[in-house]
Amino acid sequence: MSKMITVKDLHKSFGKNEVLKGIDLEVHEQEVVCVIGPSGSGKSTLLRCLNLLEEVTSGDVYIEGDNLTDKNVNINEVRTRVGMVFQHFNLFPHMTVMDNITLGPMKIKGVSKDQARKDAIPILQKVGLEEKADVYPESLSGGQKQRVAIARSLAMNPKIMLFDEPTSALDPELVGDVLEVMKDLAKEGMTMVVVTHEMGFAREMGDRVIFMDEGIIMEEDEPENLFGNPQNPRTQEFLSKVL
Ligand code: ADP
Ligand code: MG
């Protein structure tokens, strides 16, 4: 399987605060990597460095072999290959679901409006919202909004999807539908990095689970091992609180 993401000795500081302290990571095609760890450990910062929403302080990030820290790299083109879904859906409130989804392909990829709308239909079906194309986000539940956000990302036809706690802002009864969409994506072979508190999802869908603490990957393993027999005391302590 080819390497989709390679991170080498990644450091990221905000002023004097070193948040990532040397991260090495490889994600292969079709792999689902789940990232867990306490609040403030640098999980979001790591994800944001993977599509240059944050500037890297030192180290290298490669997406399909392209070094994002190379000055010549076309970051907007790379970003079309790396979709990202946030905790707070960040939909455009004044635009319908359909318009939210078609904006990126039209603006960034130059797809015609007709084509973008045609392409959006199977994506809306995939997230179970084909009936909601013409409504505005305010009339949707949190879970539906998040599924629109996923659809909006998928409309760019990304090779990699990054999820940053996609269900953390949702009422518990709405979490399942979003996780189902993510599971379907994983089964279809999408390469995914998922920061999550949903240990059940990580256990079931993760090919690998990474435990981060204090800007370091403290431990990584297959879910069965990491959850069943964690080696690092910090992992043990964290899991004893969340499981
Ligand atoms: P996590 O997602 O694991 O909760 P974050 O990556 O959000 O952790 O944050 C890690 C640390 O980086 C925190 O101390 C946070 O305050 C700091 N941090 C994150 N983003 C910024 C920013 N834009 N400016 C300054 N500090 C930041
Ligand atoms: Mg975070």
JSON list of C-alpha atoms in Angstrom, two decimals, residues 43-136:
[
{"chain": "A", "resi": 43, "resn": "LYS", "atom": "CA", "xyz": [-4.16, 16.38, 18.51]},
{"chain": "A", "resi": 44, "resn": "SER", "atom": "CA", "xyz": [-5.89, 19.21, 16.66]},
{"chain": "A", "resi": 45, "resn": "THR", "atom": "CA", "xyz": [-2.60, 20.94, 15.97]},
{"chain": "A", "resi": 46, "resn": "LEU", "atom": "CA", "xyz": [-1.24, 17.76, 14.43]},
{"chain": "A", "resi": 47, "resn": "LEU", "atom": "CA", "xyz": [-4.26, 17.41, 12.14]},
{"chain": "A", "resi": 48, "resn": "ARG", "atom": "CA", "xyz": [-4.06, 21.07, 11.18]},
{"chain": "A", "resi": 49, "resn": "CYS", "atom": "CA", "xyz": [-0.40, 20.65, 10.23]},
{"chain": "A", "resi": 50, "resn": "LEU", "atom": "CA", "xyz": [-1.41, 17.87, 7.83]},
{"chain": "A", "resi": 51, "resn": "ASN", "atom": "CA", "xyz": [-3.06, 20.36, 5.50]},
{"chain": "A", "resi": 52, "resn": "LEU", "atom": "CA", "xyz": [-1.11, 23.46, 6.52]},
{"chain": "A", "resi": 53, "resn": "LEU", "atom": "CA", "xyz": [-3.91, 25.14, 8.41]},
{"chain": "A", "resi": 54, "resn": "GLU", "atom": "CA", "xyz": [-0.99, 25.63, 10.78]},
{"chain": "A", "resi": 55, "resn": "GLU", "atom": "CA", "xyz": [2.48, 26.52, 9.63]},
{"chain": "A", "resi": 56, "resn": "VAL", "atom": "CA", "xyz": [5.00, 23.88, 10.63]},
{"chain": "A", "resi": 57, "resn": "THR", "atom": "CA", "xyz": [7.83, 25.08, 12.89]},
{"chain": "A", "resi": 58, "resn": "SER", "atom": "CA", "xyz": [10.24, 22.35, 11.82]},
{"chain": "A", "resi": 59, "resn": "GLY", "atom": "CA", "xyz": [10.14, 18.90, 10.31]},
{"chain": "A", "resi": 60, "resn": "ASP", "atom": "CA", "xyz": [8.41, 17.63, 7.20]},
{"chain": "A", "resi": 61, "resn": "VAL", "atom": "CA", "xyz": [4.90, 16.67, 6.20]},
{"chain": "A", "resi": 62, "resn": "TYR", "atom": "CA", "xyz": [4.41, 14.74, 2.96]},
{"chain": "A", "resi": 63, "resn": "ILE", "atom": "CA", "xyz": [1.05, 14.15, 1.33]},
{"chain": "A", "resi": 64, "resn": "GLU", "atom": "CA", "xyz": [1.34, 11.45, -1.34]},
{"chain": "A", "resi": 65, "resn": "GLY", "atom": "CA", "xyz": [5.02, 12.29, -1.54]},
{"chain": "A", "resi": 66, "resn": "ASP", "atom": "CA", "xyz": [4.59, 16.06, -1.89]},
{"chain": "A", "resi": 67, "resn": "ASN", "atom": "CA", "xyz": [6.40, 17.96, 0.85]},
{"chain": "A", "resi": 68, "resn": "LEU", "atom": "CA", "xyz": [4.02, 20.57, 2.22]},
{"chain": "A", "resi": 69, "resn": "THR", "atom": "CA", "xyz": [6.85, 22.60, 3.67]},
{"chain": "A", "resi": 70, "resn": "ASP", "atom": "CA", "xyz": [8.41, 22.99, 0.22]},
{"chain": "A", "resi": 71, "resn": "LYS", "atom": "CA", "xyz": [7.92, 26.58, -0.92]},
{"chain": "A", "resi": 72, "resn": "ASN", "atom": "CA", "xyz": [7.01, 25.46, -4.43]},
{"chain": "A", "resi": 73, "resn": "VAL", "atom": "CA", "xyz": [4.15, 23.23, -3.37]},
{"chain": "A", "resi": 74, "resn": "ASN", "atom": "CA", "xyz": [0.69, 24.37, -4.45]},
{"chain": "A", "resi": 75, "resn": "ILE", "atom": "CA", "xyz": [-1.00, 24.26, -1.10]},
{"chain": "A", "resi": 76, "resn": "ASN", "atom": "CA", "xyz": [-4.48, 24.84, -2.47]},
{"chain": "A", "resi": 77, "resn": "GLU", "atom": "CA", "xyz": [-4.10, 21.87, -4.78]},
{"chain": "A", "resi": 78, "resn": "VAL", "atom": "CA", "xyz": [-2.83, 19.70, -1.92]},
{"chain": "A", "resi": 79, "resn": "ARG", "atom": "CA", "xyz": [-5.75, 20.79, 0.24]},
{"chain": "A", "resi": 80, "resn": "THR", "atom": "CA", "xyz": [-8.21, 19.49, -2.36]},
{"chain": "A", "resi": 81, "resn": "ARG", "atom": "CA", "xyz": [-6.70, 16.06, -1.71]},
{"chain": "A", "resi": 82, "resn": "VAL", "atom": "CA", "xyz": [-7.03, 16.34, 2.07]},
{"chain": "A", "resi": 83, "resn": "GLY", "atom": "CA", "xyz": [-10.57, 16.90, 3.35]},
{"chain": "A", "resi": 84, "resn": "MET", "atom": "CA", "xyz": [-11.13, 18.05, 6.90]},
{"chain": "A", "resi": 85, "resn": "VAL", "atom": "CA", "xyz": [-14.17, 17.86, 9.15]},
{"chain": "A", "resi": 86, "resn": "PHE", "atom": "CA", "xyz": [-14.24, 19.89, 12.35]},
{"chain": "A", "resi": 87, "resn": "GLN", "atom": "CA", "xyz": [-16.05, 19.58, 15.63]},
{"chain": "A", "resi": 88, "resn": "HIS", "atom": "CA", "xyz": [-18.14, 22.66, 14.79]},
{"chain": "A", "resi": 89, "resn": "PHE", "atom": "CA", "xyz": [-19.41, 22.08, 11.31]},
{"chain": "A", "resi": 90, "resn": "ASN", "atom": "CA", "xyz": [-18.53, 25.51, 9.89]},
{"chain": "A", "resi": 91, "resn": "LEU", "atom": "CA", "xyz": [-21.30, 25.44, 7.29]},
{"chain": "A", "resi": 92, "resn": "PHE", "atom": "CA", "xyz": [-22.25, 28.66, 5.54]},
{"chain": "A", "resi": 93, "resn": "PRO", "atom": "CA", "xyz": [-25.54, 29.58, 7.24]},
{"chain": "A", "resi": 94, "resn": "HIS", "atom": "CA", "xyz": [-26.84, 31.74, 4.39]},
{"chain": "A", "resi": 95, "resn": "MET", "atom": "CA", "xyz": [-26.46, 28.95, 1.82]},
{"chain": "A", "resi": 96, "resn": "THR", "atom": "CA", "xyz": [-28.58, 25.85, 1.25]},
{"chain": "A", "resi": 97, "resn": "VAL", "atom": "CA", "xyz": [-27.16, 22.41, 1.82]},
{"chain": "A", "resi": 98, "resn": "MET", "atom": "CA", "xyz": [-26.70, 22.00, -1.94]},
{"chain": "A", "resi": 99, "resn": "ASP", "atom": "CA", "xyz": [-24.92, 25.34, -2.24]},
{"chain": "A", "resi": 100, "resn": "ASN", "atom": "CA", "xyz": [-22.65, 24.50, 0.70]},
{"chain": "A", "resi": 101, "resn": "ILE", "atom": "CA", "xyz": [-21.65, 21.30, -1.04]},
{"chain": "A", "resi": 102, "resn": "THR", "atom": "CA", "xyz": [-21.19, 22.68, -4.55]},
{"chain": "A", "resi": 103, "resn": "LEU", "atom": "CA", "xyz": [-19.27, 25.82, -3.59]},
{"chain": "A", "resi": 104, "resn": "GLY", "atom": "CA", "xyz": [-15.85, 24.14, -3.33]},
{"chain": "A", "resi": 105, "resn": "PRO", "atom": "CA", "xyz": [-15.98, 22.19, -6.59]},
{"chain": "A", "resi": 106, "resn": "MET", "atom": "CA", "xyz": [-17.19, 25.31, -8.45]},
{"chain": "A", "resi": 107, "resn": "LYS", "atom": "CA", "xyz": [-14.80, 27.84, -6.88]},
{"chain": "A", "resi": 108, "resn": "ILE", "atom": "CA", "xyz": [-11.70, 25.76, -6.44]},
{"chain": "A", "resi": 109, "resn": "LYS", "atom": "CA", "xyz": [-11.96, 23.09, -9.13]},
{"chain": "A", "resi": 110, "resn": "GLY", "atom": "CA", "xyz": [-13.82, 25.12, -11.75]},
{"chain": "A", "resi": 111, "resn": "VAL", "atom": "CA", "xyz": [-16.63, 22.59, -12.09]},
{"chain": "A", "resi": 112, "resn": "SER", "atom": "CA", "xyz": [-19.80, 23.96, -13.72]},
{"chain": "A", "resi": 113, "resn": "LYS", "atom": "CA", "xyz": [-22.83, 24.55, -11.53]},
{"chain": "A", "resi": 114, "resn": "ASP", "atom": "CA", "xyz": [-24.87, 21.87, -13.32]},
{"chain": "A", "resi": 115, "resn": "GLN", "atom": "CA", "xyz": [-22.12, 19.31, -12.97]},
{"chain": "A", "resi": 116, "resn": "ALA", "atom": "CA", "xyz": [-21.44, 20.19, -9.34]},
{"chain": "A", "resi": 117, "resn": "ARG", "atom": "CA", "xyz": [-25.14, 19.74, -8.51]},
{"chain": "A", "resi": 118, "resn": "LYS", "atom": "CA", "xyz": [-25.24, 16.42, -10.34]},
{"chain": "A", "resi": 119, "resn": "ASP", "atom": "CA", "xyz": [-22.14, 15.23, -8.53]},
{"chain": "A", "resi": 120, "resn": "ALA", "atom": "CA", "xyz": [-23.60, 16.27, -5.18]},
{"chain": "A", "resi": 121, "resn": "ILE", "atom": "CA", "xyz": [-26.61, 13.96, -5.39]},
{"chain": "A", "resi": 122, "resn": "PRO", "atom": "CA", "xyz": [-24.85, 10.62, -4.80]},
{"chain": "A", "resi": 123, "resn": "ILE", "atom": "CA", "xyz": [-22.82, 12.28, -2.04]},
{"chain": "A", "resi": 124, "resn": "LEU", "atom": "CA", "xyz": [-25.99, 13.51, -0.34]},
{"chain": "A", "resi": 125, "resn": "GLN", "atom": "CA", "xyz": [-27.40, 9.99, -0.65]},
{"chain": "A", "resi": 126, "resn": "LYS", "atom": "CA", "xyz": [-24.25, 8.60, 0.90]},
{"chain": "A", "resi": 127, "resn": "VAL", "atom": "CA", "xyz": [-24.73, 10.76, 4.00]},
{"chain": "A", "resi": 128, "resn": "GLY", "atom": "CA", "xyz": [-28.47, 10.11, 4.05]},
{"chain": "A", "resi": 129, "resn": "LEU", "atom": "CA", "xyz": [-29.59, 13.67, 3.32]},
{"chain": "A", "resi": 130, "resn": "GLU", "atom": "CA", "xyz": [-30.83, 13.63, -0.26]},
{"chain": "A", "resi": 131, "resn": "GLU", "atom": "CA", "xyz": [-34.10, 15.16, 0.90]},
{"chain": "A", "resi": 132, "resn": "LYS", "atom": "CA", "xyz": [-32.34, 18.11, 2.52]},
{"chain": "A", "resi": 133, "resn": "ALA", "atom": "CA", "xyz": [-30.61, 19.56, -0.54]},
{"chain": "A", "resi": 134, "resn": "ASP", "atom": "CA", "xyz": [-32.65, 22.75, -0.58]},
{"chain": "A", "resi": 135, "resn": "VAL", "atom": "CA", "xyz": [-32.88, 23.57, 3.10]},
{"chain": "A", "resi": 136, "resn": "TYR", "atom": "CA", "xyz": [-30.68, 25.90, 5.10]}
]
